[in-house]
Tab-separated table of C-alpha atoms in Angstrom:
chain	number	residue	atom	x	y	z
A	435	UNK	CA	-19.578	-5.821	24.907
A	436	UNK	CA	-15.948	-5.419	26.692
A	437	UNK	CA	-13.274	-5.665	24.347
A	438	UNK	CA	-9.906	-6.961	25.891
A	439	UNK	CA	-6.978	-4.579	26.148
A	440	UNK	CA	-4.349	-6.329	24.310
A	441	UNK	CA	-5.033	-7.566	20.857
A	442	UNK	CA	-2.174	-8.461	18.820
A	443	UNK	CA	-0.328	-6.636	16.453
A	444	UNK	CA	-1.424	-9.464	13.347
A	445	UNK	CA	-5.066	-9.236	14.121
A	446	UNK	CA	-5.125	-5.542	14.308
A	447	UNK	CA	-3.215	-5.505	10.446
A	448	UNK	CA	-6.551	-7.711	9.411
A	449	UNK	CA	-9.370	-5.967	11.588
A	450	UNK	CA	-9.655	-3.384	8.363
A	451	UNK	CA	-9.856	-6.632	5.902
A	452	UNK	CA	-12.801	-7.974	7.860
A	453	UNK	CA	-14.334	-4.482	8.445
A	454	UNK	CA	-14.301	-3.962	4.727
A	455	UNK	CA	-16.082	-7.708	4.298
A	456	UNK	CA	-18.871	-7.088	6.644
A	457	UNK	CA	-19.784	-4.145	5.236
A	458	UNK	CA	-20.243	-5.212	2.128
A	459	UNK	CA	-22.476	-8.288	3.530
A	460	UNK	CA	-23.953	-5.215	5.066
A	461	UNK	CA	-24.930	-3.542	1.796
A	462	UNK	CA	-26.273	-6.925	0.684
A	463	UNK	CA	-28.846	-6.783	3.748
A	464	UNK	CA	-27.181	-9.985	5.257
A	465	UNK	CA	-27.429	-9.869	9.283
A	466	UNK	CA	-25.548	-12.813	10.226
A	467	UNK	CA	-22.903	-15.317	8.909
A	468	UNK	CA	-20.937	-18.197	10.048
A	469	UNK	CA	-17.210	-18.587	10.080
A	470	UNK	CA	-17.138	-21.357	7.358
A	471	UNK	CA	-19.281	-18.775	5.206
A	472	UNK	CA	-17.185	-15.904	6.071
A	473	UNK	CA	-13.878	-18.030	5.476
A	474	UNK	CA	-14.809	-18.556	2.245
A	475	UNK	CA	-15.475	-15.457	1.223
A	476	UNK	CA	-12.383	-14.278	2.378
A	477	UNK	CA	-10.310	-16.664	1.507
A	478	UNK	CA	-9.144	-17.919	5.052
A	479	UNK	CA	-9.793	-20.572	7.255
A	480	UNK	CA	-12.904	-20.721	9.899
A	481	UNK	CA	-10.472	-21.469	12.933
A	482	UNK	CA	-8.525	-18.447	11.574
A	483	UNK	CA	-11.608	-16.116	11.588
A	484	UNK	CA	-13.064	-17.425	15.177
A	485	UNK	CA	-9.537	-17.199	16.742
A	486	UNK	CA	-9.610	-13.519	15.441
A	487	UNK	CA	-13.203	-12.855	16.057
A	488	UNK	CA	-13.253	-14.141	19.558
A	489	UNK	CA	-10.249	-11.841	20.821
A	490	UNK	CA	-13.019	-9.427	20.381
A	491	UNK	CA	-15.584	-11.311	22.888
A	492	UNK	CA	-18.867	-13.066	22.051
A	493	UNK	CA	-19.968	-11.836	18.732
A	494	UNK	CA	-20.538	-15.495	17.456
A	495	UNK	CA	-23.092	-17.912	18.553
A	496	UNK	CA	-23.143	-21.549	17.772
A	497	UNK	CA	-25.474	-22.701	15.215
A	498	UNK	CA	-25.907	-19.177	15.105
A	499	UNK	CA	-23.022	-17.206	13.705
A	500	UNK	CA	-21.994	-13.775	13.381
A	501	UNK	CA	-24.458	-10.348	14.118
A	502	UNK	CA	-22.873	-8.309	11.311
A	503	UNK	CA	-24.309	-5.118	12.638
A	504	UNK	CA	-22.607	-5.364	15.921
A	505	UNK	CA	-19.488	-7.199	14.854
A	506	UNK	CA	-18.863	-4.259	12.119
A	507	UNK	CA	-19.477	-1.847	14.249
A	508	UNK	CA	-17.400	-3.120	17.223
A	509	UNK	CA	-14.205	-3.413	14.936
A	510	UNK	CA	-15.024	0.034	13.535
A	511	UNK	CA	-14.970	0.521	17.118
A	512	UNK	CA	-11.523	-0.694	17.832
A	513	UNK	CA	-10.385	0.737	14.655
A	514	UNK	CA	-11.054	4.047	15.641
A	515	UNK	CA	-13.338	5.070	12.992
A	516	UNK	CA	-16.130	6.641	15.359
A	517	UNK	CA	-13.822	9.766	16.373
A	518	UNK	CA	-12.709	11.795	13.161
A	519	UNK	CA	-9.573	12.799	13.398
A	520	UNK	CA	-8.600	16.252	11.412
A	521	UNK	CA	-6.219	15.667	8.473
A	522	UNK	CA	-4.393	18.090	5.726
A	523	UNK	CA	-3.429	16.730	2.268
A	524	UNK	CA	0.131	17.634	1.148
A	525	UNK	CA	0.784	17.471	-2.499
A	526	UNK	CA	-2.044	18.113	-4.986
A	527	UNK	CA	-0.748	16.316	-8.253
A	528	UNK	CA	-2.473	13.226	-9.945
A	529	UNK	CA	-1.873	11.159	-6.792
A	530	UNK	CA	-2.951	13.745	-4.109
A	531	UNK	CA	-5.947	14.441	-6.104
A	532	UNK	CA	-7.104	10.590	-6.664
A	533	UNK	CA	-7.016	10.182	-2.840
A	534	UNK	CA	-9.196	13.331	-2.005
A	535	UNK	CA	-11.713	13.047	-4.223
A	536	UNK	CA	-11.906	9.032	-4.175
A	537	UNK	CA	-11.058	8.375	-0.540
A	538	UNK	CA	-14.334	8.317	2.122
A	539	UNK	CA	-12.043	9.640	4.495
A	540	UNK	CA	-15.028	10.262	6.886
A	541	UNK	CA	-15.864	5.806	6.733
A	542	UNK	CA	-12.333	5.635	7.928
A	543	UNK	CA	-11.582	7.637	10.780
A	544	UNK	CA	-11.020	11.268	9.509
A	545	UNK	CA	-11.682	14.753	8.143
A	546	UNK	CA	-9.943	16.323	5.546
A	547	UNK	CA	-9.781	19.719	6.270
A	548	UNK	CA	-7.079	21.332	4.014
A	549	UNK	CA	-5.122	20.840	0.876
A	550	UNK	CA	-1.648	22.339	0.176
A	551	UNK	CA	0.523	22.570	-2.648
A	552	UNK	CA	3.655	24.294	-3.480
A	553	UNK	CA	2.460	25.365	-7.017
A	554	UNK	CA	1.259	28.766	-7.306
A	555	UNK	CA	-0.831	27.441	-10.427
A	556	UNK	CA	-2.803	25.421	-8.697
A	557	UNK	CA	-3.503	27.966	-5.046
A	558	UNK	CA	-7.538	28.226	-5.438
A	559	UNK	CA	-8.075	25.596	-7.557
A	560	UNK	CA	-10.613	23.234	-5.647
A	561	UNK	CA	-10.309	19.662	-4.693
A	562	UNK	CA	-13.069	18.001	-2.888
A	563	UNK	CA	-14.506	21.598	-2.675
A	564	UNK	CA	-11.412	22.349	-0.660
A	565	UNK	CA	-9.158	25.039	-2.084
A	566	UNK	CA	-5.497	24.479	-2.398
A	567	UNK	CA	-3.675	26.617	-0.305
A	568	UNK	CA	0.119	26.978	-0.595
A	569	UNK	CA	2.246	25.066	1.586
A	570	UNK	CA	4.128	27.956	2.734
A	571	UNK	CA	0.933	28.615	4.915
A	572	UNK	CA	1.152	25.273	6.774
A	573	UNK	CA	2.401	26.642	10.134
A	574	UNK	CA	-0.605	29.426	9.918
A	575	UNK	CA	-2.991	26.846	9.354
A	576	UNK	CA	-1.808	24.067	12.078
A	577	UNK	CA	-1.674	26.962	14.087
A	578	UNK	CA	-5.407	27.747	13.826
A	579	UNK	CA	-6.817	24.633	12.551
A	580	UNK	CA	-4.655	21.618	15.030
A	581	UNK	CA	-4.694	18.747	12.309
A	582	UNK	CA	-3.179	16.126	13.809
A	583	UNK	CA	-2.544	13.700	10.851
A	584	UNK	CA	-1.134	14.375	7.237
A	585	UNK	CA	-1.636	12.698	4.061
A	586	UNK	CA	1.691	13.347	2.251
A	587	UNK	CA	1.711	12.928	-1.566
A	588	UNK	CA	4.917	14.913	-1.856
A	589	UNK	CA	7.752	14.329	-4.269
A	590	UNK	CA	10.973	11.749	-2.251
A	591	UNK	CA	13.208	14.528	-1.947
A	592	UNK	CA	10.134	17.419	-1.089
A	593	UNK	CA	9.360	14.945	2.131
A	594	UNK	CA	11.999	15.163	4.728
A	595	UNK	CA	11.990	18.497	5.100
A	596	UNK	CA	8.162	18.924	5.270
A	597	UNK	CA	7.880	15.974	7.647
A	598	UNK	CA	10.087	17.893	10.305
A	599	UNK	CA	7.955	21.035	9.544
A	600	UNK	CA	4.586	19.087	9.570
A	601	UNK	CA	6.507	18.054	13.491
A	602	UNK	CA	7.365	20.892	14.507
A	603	UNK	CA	3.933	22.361	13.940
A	604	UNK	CA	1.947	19.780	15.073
A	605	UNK	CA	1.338	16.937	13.578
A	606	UNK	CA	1.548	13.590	14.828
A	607	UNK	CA	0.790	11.122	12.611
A	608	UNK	CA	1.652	10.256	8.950
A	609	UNK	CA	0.076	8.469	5.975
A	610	UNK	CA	3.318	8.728	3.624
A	611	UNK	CA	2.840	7.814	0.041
A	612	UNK	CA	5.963	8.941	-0.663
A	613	UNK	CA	8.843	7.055	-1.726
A	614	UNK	CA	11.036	7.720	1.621
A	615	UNK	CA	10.879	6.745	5.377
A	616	UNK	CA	10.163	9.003	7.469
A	617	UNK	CA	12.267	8.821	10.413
A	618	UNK	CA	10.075	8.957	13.963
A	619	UNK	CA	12.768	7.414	16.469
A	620	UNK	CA	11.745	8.251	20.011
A	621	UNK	CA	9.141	10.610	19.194
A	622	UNK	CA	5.142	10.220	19.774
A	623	UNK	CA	4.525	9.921	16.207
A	624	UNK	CA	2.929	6.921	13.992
A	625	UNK	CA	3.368	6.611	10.684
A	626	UNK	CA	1.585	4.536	7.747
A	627	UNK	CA	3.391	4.090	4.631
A	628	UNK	CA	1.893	3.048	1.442
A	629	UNK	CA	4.981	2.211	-0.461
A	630	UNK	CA	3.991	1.718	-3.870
A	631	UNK	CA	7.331	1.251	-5.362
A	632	UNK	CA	7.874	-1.409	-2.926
A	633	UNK	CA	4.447	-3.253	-3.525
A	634	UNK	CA	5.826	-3.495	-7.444
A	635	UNK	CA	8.958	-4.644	-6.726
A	636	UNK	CA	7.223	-7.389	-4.542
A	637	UNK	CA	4.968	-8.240	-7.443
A	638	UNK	CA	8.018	-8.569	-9.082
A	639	UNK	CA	8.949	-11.083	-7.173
A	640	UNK	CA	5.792	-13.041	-7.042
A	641	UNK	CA	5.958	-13.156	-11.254
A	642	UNK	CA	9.473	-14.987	-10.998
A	643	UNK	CA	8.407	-17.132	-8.752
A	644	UNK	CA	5.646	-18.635	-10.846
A	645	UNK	CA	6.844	-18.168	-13.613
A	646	UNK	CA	10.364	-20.286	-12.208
A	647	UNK	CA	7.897	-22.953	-10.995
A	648	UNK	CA	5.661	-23.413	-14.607
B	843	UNK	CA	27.150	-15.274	-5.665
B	844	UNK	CA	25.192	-18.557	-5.014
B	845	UNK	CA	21.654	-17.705	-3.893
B	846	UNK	CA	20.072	-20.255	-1.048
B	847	UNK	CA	16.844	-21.701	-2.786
B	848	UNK	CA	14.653	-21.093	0.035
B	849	UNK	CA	14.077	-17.958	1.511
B	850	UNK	CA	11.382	-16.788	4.245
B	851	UNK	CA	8.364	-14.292	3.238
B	852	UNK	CA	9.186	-11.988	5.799
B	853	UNK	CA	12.762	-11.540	4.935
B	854	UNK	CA	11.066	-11.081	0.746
B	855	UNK	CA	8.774	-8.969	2.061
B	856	UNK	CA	11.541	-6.666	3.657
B	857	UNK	CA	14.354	-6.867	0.430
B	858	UNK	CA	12.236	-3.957	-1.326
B	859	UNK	CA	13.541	-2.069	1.325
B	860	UNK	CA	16.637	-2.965	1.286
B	861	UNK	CA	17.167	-2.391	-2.066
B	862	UNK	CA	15.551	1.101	-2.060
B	863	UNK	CA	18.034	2.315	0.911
B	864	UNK	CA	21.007	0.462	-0.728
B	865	UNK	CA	19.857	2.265	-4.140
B	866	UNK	CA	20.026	5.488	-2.492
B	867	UNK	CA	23.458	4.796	-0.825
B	868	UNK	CA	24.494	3.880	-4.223
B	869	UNK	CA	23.415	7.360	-5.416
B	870	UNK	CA	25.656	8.656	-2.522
B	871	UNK	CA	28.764	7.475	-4.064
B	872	UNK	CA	28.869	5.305	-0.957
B	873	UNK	CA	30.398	1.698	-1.603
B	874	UNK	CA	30.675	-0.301	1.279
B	875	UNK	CA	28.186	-0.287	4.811
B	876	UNK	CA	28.625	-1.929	7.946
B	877	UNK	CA	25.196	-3.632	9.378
B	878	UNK	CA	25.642	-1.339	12.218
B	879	UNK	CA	25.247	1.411	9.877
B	880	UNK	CA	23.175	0.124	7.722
B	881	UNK	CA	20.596	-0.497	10.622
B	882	UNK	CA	20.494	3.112	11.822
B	883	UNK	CA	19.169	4.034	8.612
B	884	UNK	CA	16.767	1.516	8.153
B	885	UNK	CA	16.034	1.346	11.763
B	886	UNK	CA	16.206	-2.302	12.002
B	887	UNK	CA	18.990	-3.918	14.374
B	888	UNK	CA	21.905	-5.163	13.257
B	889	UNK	CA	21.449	-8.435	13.917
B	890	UNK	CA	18.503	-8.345	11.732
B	891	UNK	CA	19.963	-6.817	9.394
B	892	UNK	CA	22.815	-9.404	9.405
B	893	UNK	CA	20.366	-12.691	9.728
B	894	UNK	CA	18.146	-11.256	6.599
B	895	UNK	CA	20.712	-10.725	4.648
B	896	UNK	CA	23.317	-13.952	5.245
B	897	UNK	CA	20.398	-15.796	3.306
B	898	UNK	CA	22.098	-14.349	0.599
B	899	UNK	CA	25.683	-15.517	0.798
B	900	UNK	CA	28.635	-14.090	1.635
B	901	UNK	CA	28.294	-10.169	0.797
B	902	UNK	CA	29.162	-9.040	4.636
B	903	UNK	CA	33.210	-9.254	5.919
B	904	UNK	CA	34.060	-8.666	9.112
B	905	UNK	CA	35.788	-5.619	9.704
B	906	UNK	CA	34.566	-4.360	6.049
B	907	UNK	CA	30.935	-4.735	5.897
B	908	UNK	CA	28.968	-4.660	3.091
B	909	UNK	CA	30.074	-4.442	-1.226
B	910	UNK	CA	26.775	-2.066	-1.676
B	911	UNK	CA	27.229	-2.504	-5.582
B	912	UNK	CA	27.136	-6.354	-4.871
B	913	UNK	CA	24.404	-6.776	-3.120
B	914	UNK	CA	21.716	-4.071	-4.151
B	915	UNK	CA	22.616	-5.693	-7.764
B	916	UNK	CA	21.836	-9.224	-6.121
B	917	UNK	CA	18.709	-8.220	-4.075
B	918	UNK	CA	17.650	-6.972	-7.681
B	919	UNK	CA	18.038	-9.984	-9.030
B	920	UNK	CA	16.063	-12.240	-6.504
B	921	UNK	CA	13.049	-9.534	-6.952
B	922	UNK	CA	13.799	-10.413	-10.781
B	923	UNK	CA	14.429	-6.787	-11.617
B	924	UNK	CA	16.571	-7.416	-14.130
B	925	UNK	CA	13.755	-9.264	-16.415
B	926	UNK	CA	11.205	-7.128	-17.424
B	927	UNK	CA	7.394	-7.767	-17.482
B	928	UNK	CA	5.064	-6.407	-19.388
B	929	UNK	CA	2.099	-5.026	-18.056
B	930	UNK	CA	-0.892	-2.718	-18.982
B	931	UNK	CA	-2.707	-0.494	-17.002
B	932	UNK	CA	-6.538	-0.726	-16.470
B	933	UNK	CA	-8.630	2.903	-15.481
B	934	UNK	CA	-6.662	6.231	-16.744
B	935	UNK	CA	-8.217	8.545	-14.062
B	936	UNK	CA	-6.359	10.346	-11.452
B	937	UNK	CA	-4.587	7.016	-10.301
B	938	UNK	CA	-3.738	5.791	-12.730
B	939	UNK	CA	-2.558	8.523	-14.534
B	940	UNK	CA	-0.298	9.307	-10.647
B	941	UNK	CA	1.040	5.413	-11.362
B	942	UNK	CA	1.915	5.810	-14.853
B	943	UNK	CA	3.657	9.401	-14.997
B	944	UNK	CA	5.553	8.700	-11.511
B	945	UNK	CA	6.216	4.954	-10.909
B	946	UNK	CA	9.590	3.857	-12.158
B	947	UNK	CA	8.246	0.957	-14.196
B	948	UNK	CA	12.017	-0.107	-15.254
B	949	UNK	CA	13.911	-0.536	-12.683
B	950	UNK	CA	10.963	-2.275	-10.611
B	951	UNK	CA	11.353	-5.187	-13.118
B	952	UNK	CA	8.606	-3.995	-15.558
B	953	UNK	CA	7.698	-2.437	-18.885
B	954	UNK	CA	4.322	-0.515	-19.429
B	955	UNK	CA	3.369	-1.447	-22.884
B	956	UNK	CA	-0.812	-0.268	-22.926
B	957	UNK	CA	-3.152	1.991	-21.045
B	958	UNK	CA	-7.214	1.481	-20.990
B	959	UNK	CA	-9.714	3.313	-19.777
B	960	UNK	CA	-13.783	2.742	-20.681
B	961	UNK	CA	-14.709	6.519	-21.195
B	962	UNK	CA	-14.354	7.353	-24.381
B	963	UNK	CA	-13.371	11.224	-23.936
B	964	UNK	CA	-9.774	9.739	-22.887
B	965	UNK	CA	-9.196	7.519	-26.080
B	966	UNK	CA	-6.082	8.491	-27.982
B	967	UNK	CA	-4.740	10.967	-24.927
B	968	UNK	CA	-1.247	9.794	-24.133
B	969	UNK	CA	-0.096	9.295	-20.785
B	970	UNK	CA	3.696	8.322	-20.747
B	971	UNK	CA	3.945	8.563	-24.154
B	972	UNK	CA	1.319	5.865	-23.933
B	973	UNK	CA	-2.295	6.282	-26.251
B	974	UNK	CA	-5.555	5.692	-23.992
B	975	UNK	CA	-7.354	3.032	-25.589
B	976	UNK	CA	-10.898	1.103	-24.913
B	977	UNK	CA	-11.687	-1.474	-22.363
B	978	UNK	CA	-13.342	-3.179	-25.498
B	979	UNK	CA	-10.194	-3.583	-27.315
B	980	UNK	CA	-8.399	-5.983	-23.861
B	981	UNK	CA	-8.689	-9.339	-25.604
B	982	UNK	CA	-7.487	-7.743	-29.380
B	983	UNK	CA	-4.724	-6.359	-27.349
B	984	UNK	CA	-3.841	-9.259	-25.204
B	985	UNK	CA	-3.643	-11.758	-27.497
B	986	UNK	CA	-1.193	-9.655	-30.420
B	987	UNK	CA	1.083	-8.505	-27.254
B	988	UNK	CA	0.946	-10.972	-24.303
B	989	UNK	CA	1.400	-8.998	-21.443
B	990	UNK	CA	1.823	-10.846	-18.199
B	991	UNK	CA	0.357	-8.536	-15.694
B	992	UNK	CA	-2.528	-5.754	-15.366
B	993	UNK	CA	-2.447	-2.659	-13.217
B	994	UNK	CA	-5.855	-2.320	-11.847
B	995	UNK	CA	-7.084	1.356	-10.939
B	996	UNK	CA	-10.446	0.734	-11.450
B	997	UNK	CA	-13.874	1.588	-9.328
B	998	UNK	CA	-14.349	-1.552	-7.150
B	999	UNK	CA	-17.255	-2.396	-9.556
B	1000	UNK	CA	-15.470	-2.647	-12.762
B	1001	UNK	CA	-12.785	-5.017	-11.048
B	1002	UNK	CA	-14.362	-8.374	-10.545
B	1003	UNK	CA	-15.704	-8.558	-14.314
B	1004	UNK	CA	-12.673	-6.917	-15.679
B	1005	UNK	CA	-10.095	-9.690	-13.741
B	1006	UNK	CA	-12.207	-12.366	-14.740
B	1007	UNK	CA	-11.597	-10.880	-18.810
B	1008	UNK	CA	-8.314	-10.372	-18.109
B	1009	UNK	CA	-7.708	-13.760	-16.728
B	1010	UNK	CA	-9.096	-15.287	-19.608
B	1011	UNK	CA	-6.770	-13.234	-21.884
B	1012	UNK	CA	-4.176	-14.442	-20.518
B	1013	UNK	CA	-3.301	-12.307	-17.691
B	1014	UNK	CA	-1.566	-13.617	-14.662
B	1015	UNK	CA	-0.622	-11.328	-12.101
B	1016	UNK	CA	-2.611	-8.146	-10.583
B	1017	UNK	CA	-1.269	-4.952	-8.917
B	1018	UNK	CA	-5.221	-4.044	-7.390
B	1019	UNK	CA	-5.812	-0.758	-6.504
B	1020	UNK	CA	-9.329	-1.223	-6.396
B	1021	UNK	CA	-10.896	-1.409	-2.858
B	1022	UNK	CA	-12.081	-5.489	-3.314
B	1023	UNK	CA	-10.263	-8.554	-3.652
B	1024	UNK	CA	-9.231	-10.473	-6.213
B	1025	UNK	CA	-10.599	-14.725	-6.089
B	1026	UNK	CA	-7.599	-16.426	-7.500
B	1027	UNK	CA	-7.830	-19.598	-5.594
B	1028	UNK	CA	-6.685	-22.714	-7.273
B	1029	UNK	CA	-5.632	-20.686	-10.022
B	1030	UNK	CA	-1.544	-19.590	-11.180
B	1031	UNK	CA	-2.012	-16.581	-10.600
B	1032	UNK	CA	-0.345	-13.843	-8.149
B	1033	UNK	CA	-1.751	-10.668	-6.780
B	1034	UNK	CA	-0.296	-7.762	-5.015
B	1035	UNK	CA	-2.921	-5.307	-3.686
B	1036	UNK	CA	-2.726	-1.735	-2.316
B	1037	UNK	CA	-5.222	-1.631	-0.355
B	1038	UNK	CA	-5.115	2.164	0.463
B	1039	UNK	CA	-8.592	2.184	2.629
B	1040	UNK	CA	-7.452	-1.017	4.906
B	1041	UNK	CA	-3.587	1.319	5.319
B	1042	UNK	CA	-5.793	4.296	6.421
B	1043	UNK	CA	-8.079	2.272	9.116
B	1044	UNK	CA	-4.716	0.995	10.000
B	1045	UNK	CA	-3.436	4.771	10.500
B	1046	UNK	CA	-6.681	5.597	12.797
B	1047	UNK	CA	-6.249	2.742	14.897
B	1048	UNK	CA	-2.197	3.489	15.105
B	1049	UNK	CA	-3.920	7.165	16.215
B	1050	UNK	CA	-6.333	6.011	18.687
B	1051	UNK	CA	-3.635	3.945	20.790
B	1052	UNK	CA	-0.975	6.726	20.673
B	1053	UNK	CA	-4.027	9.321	21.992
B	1054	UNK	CA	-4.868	6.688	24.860
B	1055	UNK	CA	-1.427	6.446	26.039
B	1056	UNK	CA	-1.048	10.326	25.967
């Protein structure tokens, strides 16, 4: 089915949301679903989900609904998730650790395919039944290996500095759990940042705000 | 200062960063910033920078620019900082452990006053000074402390029947690390997840378009 060029930038930021949805309805052995159904499970409105859903061509039928099979796989599609891209794991403390061994990096678009750390105790060690390697060894590796995404679980002030290395050698994209921006200005580099620290204070927020209103 | 009541979700959404680069200005010794400044840090423009933050009164002079003191205090203050929350943390593996050792609880407007996990090898191991106790103690716990909010760093199986417990104990806002979502609707209650497998899809889609354009 074609899938038109330009989709915008809100609809891509919920494309993971829905893939995540129809794959559970997936598990459940569901094949099809309407947009009132799906709404509700998802807590949005049916003209929301068909607006979305039909930037994406003719997935839904009236009086029919959704094919979950094809409409999961089409925005895994778009997503990216069919190509694996190669990714190395900076940072191997409680937070590095919880995201290789619980993340199924391979359901999302890519292959973890080193782990380093900067703590002789841990060089060996195994994580995912990959060994940690020491991060002095990065340029080696991206040498040999061309990762072209990192996962950095690196202490704020550890991160700027192994960003521009993690540049220099290579890399070009960024999942950055750390508590810093990294700065990309005019380069060919994406990043994602999962600012926890910022999620709380947002929470934080939220809390007042009910709280004001009861 | 006086605070405008109303202010728009995409200028809340973007004050945790503000106050996290104004923080580290602070840290800096630096006391006063001029938008144009403060926008090549953030890389935001100006403008924006001046339009998000005029909601808040008069903290920007011409020809002086911003009290830093002033306003990180005041951003604090709107993300209710400076009352604390307290909050107990559900599932004492790997993430949660990362949250609780690293996450500066204090200053992001909260206090950590219980960890639980359900396996019963953890019970009585401290983390931040903090004993692991049973999921089966929640409701004892709840009702003889109160605490307003749960961390969630549970398997996406646990969550659903845990945040329905916790609801009923009292519980009204959610920080959900756990890969499924939260039904709240109709209810007072506030959410905030981290979705960490919807950020990564995000990051292989943000991939895909930079290698089609190279």
């Amino acid at each position: 089915m074609p899938v038109e060029k330009e989709v915008s930038k809100a609809v891509i930021r919920r494309l993971p949301r829905y893939y995540r949805f129809l794959g559970e309805l997936l598990k459940t052995g569901t094949e099809r679903i309407s947009s009132r159904e799906l709404a509700e499970k998802m807590g949005l409105t049916a003209s929301q989900i068909r607006q979305d859903l039909n930037c994406f061509g003719g997935f839904g039928q009236q009086g029919y609904g959704y094919n979950i099979i094809e409409l999961h796989k089409e925005i895994g599609h778009i997503l990216g998730l069919d190509v694996k891209t190669d990714a190395i794991l900076i940072g191997a403390g409680n937070l590095g650790r919880a995201i290789a061994n619980h993340m199924p990096f391979e359901e999302r678009g890519f292959s973890l395919i080193g782990i380093f750390d900067q703590d002789p105790a841990l060089f060996g060690q195994k994580v995912r039944n990959i060994p940690i390697q020491s991060t002095d060894d990065l340029e080696t590796f991206c040498k040999a290996q061309h990762p072209f995404a990192a996962f950095l679980c690196t202490p704020k002030t550890a991160t700027l500095p192994l960003s521009e290395r993690l540049i220099r050698a290579g890399i070009q994209a960024f999942w950055n759990f750390s508590h810093c921006d990294i700065p990309v200005s005019g380069r060919n580099i994406v990043v994602e940042n999962v600012h926890m620290s910022d999620s709380l204070m947002t929470l934080s927020y939220a809390i007042k705000e009910i709280q004001r209103k009861s």
